[in-house]
mmCIF file of C-alpha atoms in Angstrom:
data_model
loop_
_atom_site.group_PDB
_atom_site.id
_atom_site.type_symbol
_atom_site.label_atom_id
_atom_site.label_comp_id
_atom_site.label_asym_id
_atom_site.label_seq_id
_atom_site.Cartn_x
_atom_site.Cartn_y
_atom_site.Cartn_z
ATOM 1 C CA MET A 248 94.766 0.424 32.663
ATOM 2 C CA MET A 249 94.505 -3.111 34.073
ATOM 3 C CA VAL A 250 93.299 -4.426 30.710
ATOM 4 C CA SER A 251 96.077 -2.820 28.674
ATOM 5 C CA VAL A 252 98.870 -3.792 31.089
ATOM 6 C CA SER A 253 97.534 -7.362 31.269
ATOM 7 C CA LEU A 254 97.467 -7.557 27.462
ATOM 8 C CA VAL A 255 101.088 -6.453 27.100
ATOM 9 C CA PHE A 256 102.288 -8.736 29.894
ATOM 10 C CA SER A 257 100.369 -11.755 28.560
ATOM 11 C CA VAL A 258 101.817 -11.259 25.079
ATOM 12 C CA LEU A 259 105.327 -11.149 26.549
ATOM 13 C CA LEU A 260 104.725 -14.326 28.571
ATOM 14 C CA HIS A 261 103.315 -16.033 25.481
ATOM 15 C CA ARG A 262 106.385 -15.083 23.434
ATOM 16 C CA TRP A 263 108.555 -16.512 26.215
ATOM 17 C CA HIS A 264 106.559 -19.774 25.929
ATOM 18 C CA VAL A 265 105.165 -19.568 29.471
ATOM 19 C CA PRO A 266 102.288 -22.103 29.747
ATOM 20 C CA ALA A 267 98.774 -20.707 30.309
ATOM 21 C CA ALA A 268 100.209 -17.236 29.636
ATOM 22 C CA LEU A 269 96.797 -15.765 28.784
ATOM 23 C CA LEU A 270 95.561 -16.683 32.267
ATOM 24 C CA VAL A 271 98.747 -16.345 34.295
ATOM 25 C CA GLY A 272 99.502 -12.856 32.937
ATOM 26 C CA PRO A 273 96.206 -11.235 34.018
ATOM 27 C CA MET A 274 96.348 -13.166 37.300
ATOM 28 C CA ILE A 275 99.788 -11.726 38.117
ATOM 29 C CA ILE A 276 98.647 -8.200 37.232
ATOM 30 C CA GLY A 277 95.567 -8.759 39.404
ATOM 31 C CA ILE A 278 97.767 -9.915 42.297
ATOM 32 C CA VAL A 279 99.945 -6.802 41.981
ATOM 33 C CA MET A 280 96.918 -4.540 41.968
ATOM 34 C CA GLY A 281 95.024 -6.458 44.663
ATOM 35 C CA THR A 282 97.954 -6.371 47.071
ATOM 36 C CA ASN A 283 98.400 -2.642 46.502
ATOM 37 C CA GLY A 284 94.909 -1.580 47.521
ATOM 38 C CA ALA A 285 92.930 -1.907 44.266
ATOM 39 C CA THR A 286 89.185 -2.318 44.856
ATOM 40 C CA ILE A 287 88.166 -3.424 41.353
ATOM 41 C CA THR A 288 85.540 -6.182 41.285
ATOM 42 C CA PRO A 289 84.759 -7.770 37.891
ATOM 43 C CA PRO A 290 81.013 -8.384 37.346
ATOM 44 C CA LYS A 291 79.908 -11.784 38.620
ATOM 45 C CA SER A 292 77.962 -12.458 35.414
ATOM 46 C CA LEU A 293 81.131 -12.123 33.312
ATOM 47 C CA TYR A 294 83.048 -14.437 35.650
ATOM 48 C CA LEU A 295 80.317 -17.100 35.484
ATOM 49 C CA GLY A 296 80.167 -16.684 31.715
ATOM 50 C CA ALA A 297 83.934 -17.202 31.497
ATOM 51 C CA GLN A 298 83.567 -20.422 33.486
ATOM 52 C CA SER A 299 80.891 -21.621 31.077
ATOM 53 C CA VAL A 300 83.018 -20.835 28.011
ATOM 54 C CA LEU A 301 85.893 -22.766 29.585
ATOM 55 C CA GLY A 302 83.543 -25.711 30.141
ATOM 56 C CA VAL A 303 82.370 -25.624 26.522
ATOM 57 C CA MET A 304 85.983 -25.573 25.340
ATOM 58 C CA ILE A 305 86.870 -28.611 27.487
ATOM 59 C CA GLY A 306 83.770 -30.517 26.397
ATOM 60 C CA GLY A 307 84.496 -29.725 22.748
ATOM 61 C CA SER A 308 88.008 -31.174 23.040
ATOM 62 C CA MET A 309 86.588 -34.668 23.596
ATOM 63 C CA THR A 310 86.457 -36.771 20.407
ATOM 64 C CA ILE A 311 85.201 -40.164 19.344
ATOM 65 C CA GLY A 312 88.840 -41.253 18.930
ATOM 66 C CA ILE A 313 89.528 -40.588 22.608
ATOM 67 C CA LEU A 314 86.459 -42.586 23.620
ATOM 68 C CA THR A 315 87.466 -45.480 21.336
ATOM 69 C CA SER A 316 90.960 -45.573 22.832
ATOM 70 C CA PHE A 317 89.425 -45.613 26.296
ATOM 71 C CA VAL A 318 87.183 -48.598 25.469
ATOM 72 C CA GLN A 319 90.161 -50.558 24.110
ATOM 73 C CA ASP A 320 92.502 -49.966 27.057
ATOM 74 C CA TRP A 321 90.190 -48.997 29.927
ATOM 75 C CA PRO A 322 91.685 -51.299 32.655
ATOM 76 C CA LEU A 323 95.160 -49.853 32.096
ATOM 77 C CA ILE A 324 93.874 -46.294 31.833
ATOM 78 C CA ILE A 325 91.730 -46.487 34.975
ATOM 79 C CA GLY A 326 94.545 -48.177 36.904
ATOM 80 C CA VAL A 327 97.216 -45.615 35.988
ATOM 81 C CA THR A 328 94.840 -42.714 36.571
ATOM 82 C CA THR A 329 93.720 -44.028 39.959
ATOM 83 C CA ILE A 330 97.299 -44.508 41.170
ATOM 84 C CA THR A 331 98.232 -40.972 40.087
ATOM 85 C CA LEU A 332 95.166 -39.503 41.756
ATOM 86 C CA LEU A 333 95.871 -41.364 45.007
ATOM 87 C CA ALA A 334 99.488 -40.193 44.990
ATOM 88 C CA SER A 335 98.513 -36.550 44.457
ATOM 89 C CA SER A 336 95.845 -36.825 47.147
ATOM 90 C CA PHE A 337 98.392 -38.223 49.577
ATOM 91 C CA LEU A 338 100.715 -35.278 48.911
ATOM 92 C CA GLY A 339 97.791 -32.892 49.406
ATOM 93 C CA TRP A 340 96.904 -34.615 52.669
ATOM 94 C CA ILE A 341 100.464 -34.163 53.922
ATOM 95 C CA LEU A 342 100.305 -30.447 53.088
ATOM 96 C CA CYS A 343 97.072 -30.202 55.064
ATOM 97 C CA VAL A 344 98.363 -32.171 58.057
ATOM 98 C CA LYS A 345 101.574 -30.142 58.169
ATOM 99 C CA GLN A 346 99.437 -26.973 57.825
ATOM 100 C CA VAL A 347 101.527 -25.772 54.875
ATOM 101 C CA LEU A 348 98.300 -24.477 53.336
ATOM 102 C CA PRO A 349 95.087 -23.771 55.259
ATOM 103 C CA GLY A 350 91.914 -25.827 55.047
ATOM 104 C CA THR A 351 91.664 -28.094 51.994
ATOM 105 C CA ALA A 352 93.736 -25.841 49.714
ATOM 106 C CA GLY A 353 96.494 -28.460 49.689
ATOM 107 C CA ILE A 354 94.281 -31.242 48.339
ATOM 108 C CA TRP A 355 92.813 -29.049 45.583
ATOM 109 C CA GLY A 356 96.215 -27.601 44.725
ATOM 110 C CA SER A 357 97.741 -31.080 44.429
ATOM 111 C CA SER A 358 95.088 -32.388 42.003
ATOM 112 C CA PRO A 359 96.929 -33.238 38.762
ATOM 113 C CA GLY A 360 95.755 -31.463 35.634
ATOM 114 C CA ALA A 361 92.703 -29.263 35.067
ATOM 115 C CA ALA A 362 94.285 -26.286 36.844
ATOM 116 C CA SER A 363 91.659 -23.665 36.019
ATOM 117 C CA ALA A 364 88.808 -26.089 36.721
ATOM 118 C CA MET A 365 90.306 -27.042 40.085
ATOM 119 C CA VAL A 366 90.589 -23.387 41.121
ATOM 120 C CA ILE A 367 86.927 -22.787 40.293
ATOM 121 C CA MET A 368 85.767 -25.959 42.075
ATOM 122 C CA ALA A 369 87.955 -25.263 45.116
ATOM 123 C CA GLU A 370 86.303 -21.890 45.539
ATOM 124 C CA ALA A 371 82.844 -23.457 45.234
ATOM 125 C CA PHE A 372 83.680 -25.909 48.032
ATOM 126 C CA GLY A 373 85.029 -23.275 50.416
ATOM 127 C CA ALA A 374 88.795 -23.641 49.926
ATOM 128 C CA ASP A 375 91.026 -20.592 49.454
ATOM 129 C CA ALA A 376 91.043 -20.295 45.646
ATOM 130 C CA ARG A 377 93.969 -17.864 45.763
ATOM 131 C CA LEU A 378 96.341 -20.385 47.318
ATOM 132 C CA VAL A 379 94.957 -23.193 45.150
ATOM 133 C CA ALA A 380 95.680 -21.067 42.066
ATOM 134 C CA PHE A 381 99.185 -20.332 43.357
ATOM 135 C CA MET A 382 99.954 -24.030 43.771
ATOM 136 C CA GLN A 383 98.263 -25.176 40.561
ATOM 137 C CA TYR A 384 99.977 -22.698 38.252
ATOM 138 C CA VAL A 385 103.393 -23.101 39.846
ATOM 139 C CA ARG A 386 102.976 -26.818 39.134
ATOM 140 C CA VAL A 387 101.810 -26.187 35.562
ATOM 141 C CA VAL A 388 104.842 -24.027 34.804
ATOM 142 C CA ILE A 389 107.295 -26.564 36.289
ATOM 143 C CA VAL A 390 105.644 -29.638 34.775
ATOM 144 C CA VAL A 391 105.450 -28.132 31.297
ATOM 145 C CA ALA A 392 109.057 -26.930 31.498
ATOM 146 C CA VAL A 393 110.224 -30.432 32.435
ATOM 147 C CA ALA A 394 107.990 -32.112 29.829
ATOM 148 C CA SER A 395 109.232 -29.716 27.128
ATOM 149 C CA SER A 396 112.841 -30.459 28.060
ATOM 150 C CA VAL A 397 112.217 -34.209 27.864
ATOM 151 C CA ALA A 398 110.359 -33.841 24.557
ATOM 152 C CA ASN A 399 113.204 -31.803 23.042
ATOM 153 C CA PHE A 400 115.160 -35.042 22.667
ATOM 154 C CA TRP A 401 112.518 -36.203 20.170
ATOM 155 C CA VAL A 402 111.245 -32.954 18.635
ATOM 156 C CA ASP A 403 111.889 -32.205 15.009
ATOM 157 C CA PRO A 404 112.848 -28.480 14.978
ATOM 158 C CA GLU A 405 111.228 -27.964 11.570
ATOM 159 C CA VAL A 406 107.941 -29.453 12.775
ATOM 160 C CA ALA A 407 107.987 -27.301 15.914
ATOM 161 C CA ALA A 408 108.689 -24.157 13.877
ATOM 162 C CA ALA A 409 105.860 -24.977 11.472
ATOM 163 C CA ALA A 410 103.467 -25.468 14.382
ATOM 164 C CA ALA A 411 104.440 -22.102 15.838
ATOM 165 C CA LEU A 412 103.891 -20.348 12.512
ATOM 166 C CA ALA A 413 100.520 -22.068 12.089
ATOM 167 C CA HIS A 414 99.217 -20.522 15.308
ATOM 168 C CA GLN A 415 96.682 -17.821 14.436
ATOM 169 C CA TRP A 416 95.154 -15.352 16.867
ATOM 170 C CA PHE A 417 92.602 -14.010 14.402
ATOM 171 C CA PRO A 418 91.678 -16.788 11.965
ATOM 172 C CA PRO A 419 88.727 -16.452 9.578
ATOM 173 C CA LEU A 420 85.692 -16.546 11.835
ATOM 174 C CA ASP A 421 82.858 -19.021 11.375
ATOM 175 C CA VAL A 422 80.173 -16.578 12.523
ATOM 176 C CA PRO A 423 77.209 -19.038 12.661
ATOM 177 C CA GLY A 424 79.332 -21.624 14.515
ATOM 178 C CA PHE A 425 80.642 -18.990 16.915
ATOM 179 C CA ALA A 426 77.107 -17.747 17.601
ATOM 180 C CA ILE A 427 75.864 -21.286 18.269
ATOM 181 C CA THR A 428 78.793 -21.926 20.626
ATOM 182 C CA LEU A 429 78.128 -18.701 22.548
ATOM 183 C CA GLY A 430 74.426 -19.549 22.745
ATOM 184 C CA LEU A 431 75.229 -22.996 24.131
ATOM 185 C CA ALA A 432 77.607 -21.476 26.695
ATOM 186 C CA ALA A 433 74.971 -18.940 27.782
ATOM 187 C CA ILE A 434 72.230 -21.556 28.168
ATOM 188 C CA CYS A 435 74.513 -23.943 30.067
ATOM 189 C CA CYS A 436 75.648 -21.067 32.284
ATOM 190 C CA LEU A 437 72.059 -20.270 33.250
ATOM 191 C CA VAL A 438 71.217 -23.936 33.848
ATOM 192 C CA GLY A 439 74.403 -24.442 35.845
ATOM 193 C CA GLU A 440 73.692 -21.438 38.064
ATOM 194 C CA LYS A 441 70.064 -22.438 38.645
ATOM 195 C CA SER A 442 71.043 -26.045 39.386
ATOM 196 C CA ARG A 443 72.883 -24.935 42.549
ATOM 197 C CA LEU A 444 75.516 -27.591 41.837
ATOM 198 C CA PRO A 445 78.983 -26.641 43.074
ATOM 199 C CA SER A 446 80.823 -25.378 39.965
ATOM 200 C CA GLY A 447 77.623 -25.960 37.982
ATOM 201 C CA THR A 448 78.535 -23.195 35.524
ATOM 202 C CA LEU A 449 81.660 -25.202 34.677
ATOM 203 C CA LEU A 450 80.469 -28.816 34.961
ATOM 204 C CA ILE A 451 77.142 -28.506 33.108
ATOM 205 C CA PRO A 452 78.794 -27.003 29.974
ATOM 206 C CA ILE A 453 81.482 -29.710 29.999
ATOM 207 C CA ILE A 454 78.947 -32.558 30.136
ATOM 208 C CA VAL A 455 76.420 -31.090 27.676
ATOM 209 C CA THR A 456 79.030 -29.992 25.134
ATOM 210 C CA MET A 457 80.878 -33.324 25.291
ATOM 211 C CA ILE A 458 77.670 -35.232 24.537
ATOM 212 C CA LEU A 459 76.670 -32.902 21.674
ATOM 213 C CA HIS A 460 80.164 -32.771 20.181
ATOM 214 C CA VAL A 461 80.842 -36.516 20.297
ATOM 215 C CA SER A 462 77.355 -37.154 18.843
ATOM 216 C CA GLY A 463 78.155 -34.845 15.939
ATOM 217 C CA TYR A 464 75.479 -32.245 16.683
ATOM 218 C CA ILE A 465 77.832 -29.318 17.255
ATOM 219 C CA ASP A 466 81.333 -28.142 16.415
ATOM 220 C CA VAL A 467 82.741 -25.809 19.051
ATOM 221 C CA VAL A 468 84.015 -22.552 17.537
ATOM 222 C CA LEU A 469 86.071 -20.499 19.980
ATOM 223 C CA PRO A 470 88.752 -18.308 18.351
ATOM 224 C CA GLU A 471 92.004 -17.741 20.217
ATOM 225 C CA TRP A 472 91.319 -14.055 20.881
ATOM 226 C CA PHE A 473 88.006 -14.895 22.573
ATOM 227 C CA LEU A 474 89.555 -17.649 24.666
ATOM 228 C CA GLY A 475 92.196 -15.122 25.676
ATOM 229 C CA LEU A 476 89.486 -12.817 27.030
ATOM 230 C CA THR A 477 87.934 -15.761 28.873
ATOM 231 C CA TYR A 478 91.222 -16.741 30.506
ATOM 232 C CA ALA A 479 91.934 -13.118 31.366
ATOM 233 C CA MET A 480 88.604 -12.721 33.184
ATOM 234 C CA ILE A 481 89.272 -15.800 35.321
ATOM 235 C CA GLY A 482 92.833 -14.624 35.994
ATOM 236 C CA TRP A 483 91.708 -11.135 37.069
ATOM 237 C CA VAL A 484 89.089 -12.491 39.467
ATOM 238 C CA ILE A 485 91.637 -14.799 41.106
ATOM 239 C CA GLY A 486 94.427 -12.229 41.244
ATOM 240 C CA LEU A 487 92.357 -9.355 42.620
ATOM 241 C CA LYS A 488 91.396 -11.492 45.628
ATOM 242 C CA PHE A 489 94.999 -11.671 46.821
ATOM 243 C CA THR A 490 95.958 -9.621 49.863
ATOM 244 C CA PRO A 491 99.410 -8.947 51.364
ATOM 245 C CA ALA A 492 98.709 -11.589 54.034
ATOM 246 C CA VAL A 493 97.804 -14.243 51.424
ATOM 247 C CA LEU A 494 100.887 -13.380 49.381
ATOM 248 C CA ARG A 495 103.124 -13.754 52.437
ATOM 249 C CA HIS A 496 101.540 -17.134 53.190
ATOM 250 C CA ALA A 497 102.152 -18.280 49.608
ATOM 251 C CA ALA A 498 105.791 -17.197 49.736
ATOM 252 C CA HIS A 499 106.287 -18.954 53.064
ATOM 253 C CA ALA A 500 104.757 -22.182 51.736
ATOM 254 C CA PHE A 501 106.635 -22.122 48.415
ATOM 255 C CA PRO A 502 109.594 -24.410 49.342
ATOM 256 C CA LYS A 503 107.322 -27.193 50.624
ATOM 257 C CA VAL A 504 104.906 -26.762 47.719
ATOM 258 C CA LEU A 505 107.839 -26.994 45.302
ATOM 259 C CA LEU A 506 109.029 -30.202 46.981
ATOM 260 C CA SER A 507 105.563 -31.779 46.661
ATOM 261 C CA ILE A 508 105.467 -30.846 42.951
ATOM 262 C CA ILE A 509 108.873 -32.431 42.325
ATOM 263 C CA MET A 510 107.756 -35.577 44.157
ATOM 264 C CA LEU A 511 104.583 -35.798 42.032
ATOM 265 C CA ILE A 512 106.569 -35.366 38.802
ATOM 266 C CA GLY A 513 108.983 -38.091 39.921
ATOM 267 C CA PHE A 514 106.153 -40.453 40.860
ATOM 268 C CA CYS A 515 104.447 -39.991 37.477
ATOM 269 C CA ALA A 516 107.780 -40.549 35.715
ATOM 270 C CA GLY A 517 108.056 -43.831 37.623
ATOM 271 C CA ILE A 518 104.619 -44.898 36.368
ATOM 272 C CA SER A 519 105.673 -44.050 32.812
ATOM 273 C CA GLY A 520 108.677 -46.345 33.274
ATOM 274 C CA LEU A 521 106.330 -49.202 34.174
ATOM 275 C CA LEU A 522 104.328 -48.550 30.992
ATOM 276 C CA VAL A 523 107.537 -48.776 28.958
ATOM 277 C CA ILE A 524 108.640 -52.025 30.620
ATOM 278 C CA PHE A 525 105.350 -53.925 30.843
ATOM 279 C CA MET A 526 103.194 -52.415 28.071
ATOM 280 C CA ASP A 527 105.889 -51.735 25.446
ATOM 281 C CA VAL A 528 104.847 -48.067 25.210
ATOM 282 C CA ASP A 529 107.546 -45.803 23.805
ATOM 283 C CA PRO A 530 109.224 -43.655 26.521
ATOM 284 C CA LEU A 531 108.068 -40.218 25.356
ATOM 285 C CA THR A 532 104.463 -41.333 24.861
ATOM 286 C CA ALA A 533 104.459 -42.890 28.331
ATOM 287 C CA TYR A 534 105.986 -39.814 29.961
ATOM 288 C CA LEU A 535 103.605 -37.325 28.342
ATOM 289 C CA ALA A 536 100.588 -39.547 29.029
ATOM 290 C CA THR A 537 101.337 -39.657 32.766
ATOM 291 C CA SER A 538 102.721 -36.122 33.149
ATOM 292 C CA PRO A 539 100.732 -34.205 35.816
ATOM 293 C CA GLY A 540 100.364 -31.107 33.662
ATOM 294 C CA GLY A 541 97.216 -29.749 32.054
ATOM 295 C CA LEU A 542 95.526 -31.581 29.183
ATOM 296 C CA ASP A 543 95.946 -28.596 26.848
ATOM 297 C CA SER A 544 99.628 -28.013 27.637
ATOM 298 C CA VAL A 545 100.557 -31.675 27.207
ATOM 299 C CA ALA A 546 98.584 -31.873 23.945
ATOM 300 C CA ILE A 547 100.533 -28.909 22.538
ATOM 301 C CA ILE A 548 103.858 -30.566 23.370
ATOM 302 C CA ALA A 549 102.723 -33.935 22.002
ATOM 303 C CA ALA A 550 101.507 -32.420 18.720
ATOM 304 C CA SER A 551 105.080 -31.539 17.691
ATOM 305 C CA THR A 552 106.576 -34.958 18.457
ATOM 306 C CA ASN A 553 106.357 -38.462 17.063
ATOM 307 C CA VAL A 554 104.139 -40.009 19.752
ATOM 308 C CA ASP A 555 100.864 -41.896 20.134
ATOM 309 C CA LEU A 556 98.671 -38.813 20.544
ATOM 310 C CA SER A 557 95.428 -40.751 21.114
ATOM 311 C CA PHE A 558 96.950 -42.728 23.995
ATOM 312 C CA ILE A 559 98.241 -39.522 25.592
ATOM 313 C CA LEU A 560 94.937 -37.669 25.256
ATOM 314 C CA VAL A 561 92.813 -40.517 26.573
ATOM 315 C CA LEU A 562 94.957 -40.895 29.702
ATOM 316 C CA GLN A 563 95.006 -37.139 30.304
ATOM 317 C CA ALA A 564 91.263 -36.764 29.645
ATOM 318 C CA THR A 565 90.375 -39.715 31.904
ATOM 319 C CA ARG A 566 92.421 -38.236 34.736
ATOM 320 C CA PHE A 567 90.756 -34.864 34.205
ATOM 321 C CA PHE A 568 87.266 -36.316 34.585
ATOM 322 C CA MET A 569 88.281 -38.488 37.524
ATOM 323 C CA VAL A 570 89.624 -35.388 39.275
ATOM 324 C CA LEU A 571 86.331 -33.606 38.564
ATOM 325 C CA ALA A 572 84.362 -36.581 39.874
ATOM 326 C CA PHE A 573 86.417 -37.423 42.960
ATOM 327 C CA GLY A 574 88.083 -34.114 43.825
ATOM 328 C CA ALA A 575 85.231 -32.947 46.057
ATOM 329 C CA PRO A 576 84.815 -36.252 48.001
ATOM 330 C CA LEU A 577 88.577 -36.437 48.566
ATOM 331 C CA ALA A 578 88.608 -32.843 49.791
ATOM 332 C CA ARG A 579 85.782 -33.602 52.222
ATOM 333 C CA LEU A 580 87.650 -36.690 53.471
ATOM 334 C CA VAL A 581 90.783 -34.625 54.084
ATOM 335 C CA ALA A 582 88.678 -31.958 55.785
ATOM 336 C CA ARG A 583 87.221 -34.478 58.228
ATOM 337 C CA ARG A 584 90.608 -36.074 58.935
ATOM 338 C CA THR A 585 92.389 -32.769 59.523
ATOM 339 C CA ALA A 586 89.615 -30.632 61.058
ATOM 340 C CA HIS A 587 91.255 -30.765 64.501
ATOM 341 C CA LEU A 588 94.466 -29.372 62.995
ATOM 342 C CA THR A 589 93.276 -26.712 60.576
ATOM 343 C CA GLY A 590 90.319 -25.231 62.400
ATOM 344 C CA PRO A 591 86.766 -24.386 61.372
ATOM 345 C CA GLU A 592 87.564 -23.483 57.773
ATOM 346 C CA ASN A 593 87.515 -27.149 56.821
ATOM 347 C CA GLU A 594 83.885 -27.457 57.841
ATOM 348 C CA LYS A 595 82.897 -25.518 54.714
ATOM 349 C CA ALA A 596 84.294 -28.135 52.328
#
């Protein structure tokens, strides 16, 4: 029943252009069931496998063009990314100090971009993944809605319609490529689990696949229907962990979380204005490049507009990897600074 209801709901969300619908839909169904006494527990092996597939997908999205753009403009890219990361960390610190969210959930939830990866890493470092997911996906929905509205001033309706028609759930399948991709995900999943690295089943596939893909040794083949199953598994695991008490806490924190999201969007818009003034970057390219949404969501919006796609992707990808690299140390720093306010839970981070 959970599978069928999640499928119908996800399709509806997708048709309504809700971002990350294939993950958000199952997560919402999981929350409804989890808060009404359901005791379903998805197998751990499938959850770890879903993490690995997600890592392979992210690693496969890196291209030589993105790396070339980074080499050409790395001081600007690192500077903009660092400022954005510091701003989001400051907002997360405020949420922790004000005890809006318990433990280090605020710092993980405020991390810009990489929503699904941040939820997985937050759980590995002892934060409440349920509240992190709540904050991350509320932000994704709001950021993408705002970015889409801004982009509509530049979008060619015929191009957007053609892109929508080109979307295929069941394209002709490259069976050998799909098998190789699944084999890589399985091997990386095993290595990641044995490595005992926090989020190893996510990070190892990202690193290995990025190296192999950029070097030309592998083309990642992950059809939309399979990615949908992957997202659904992650969404179910997150949603089923919700309890009535967690849901009440999320509802109580929503106004302050919403305010922090609006502040982050405004701050990033300010940075985009500086890019327009001092770097002669066109306004839409600058806005999408600095938007604190997910890499995939921003790429979809950018693909239907007349923008510098390479510049946007390199800024978004750099921020993603900086969040992966510095998210855990920042969370530990916040934990130490706020341990006297938030209690023993922070000691786990």
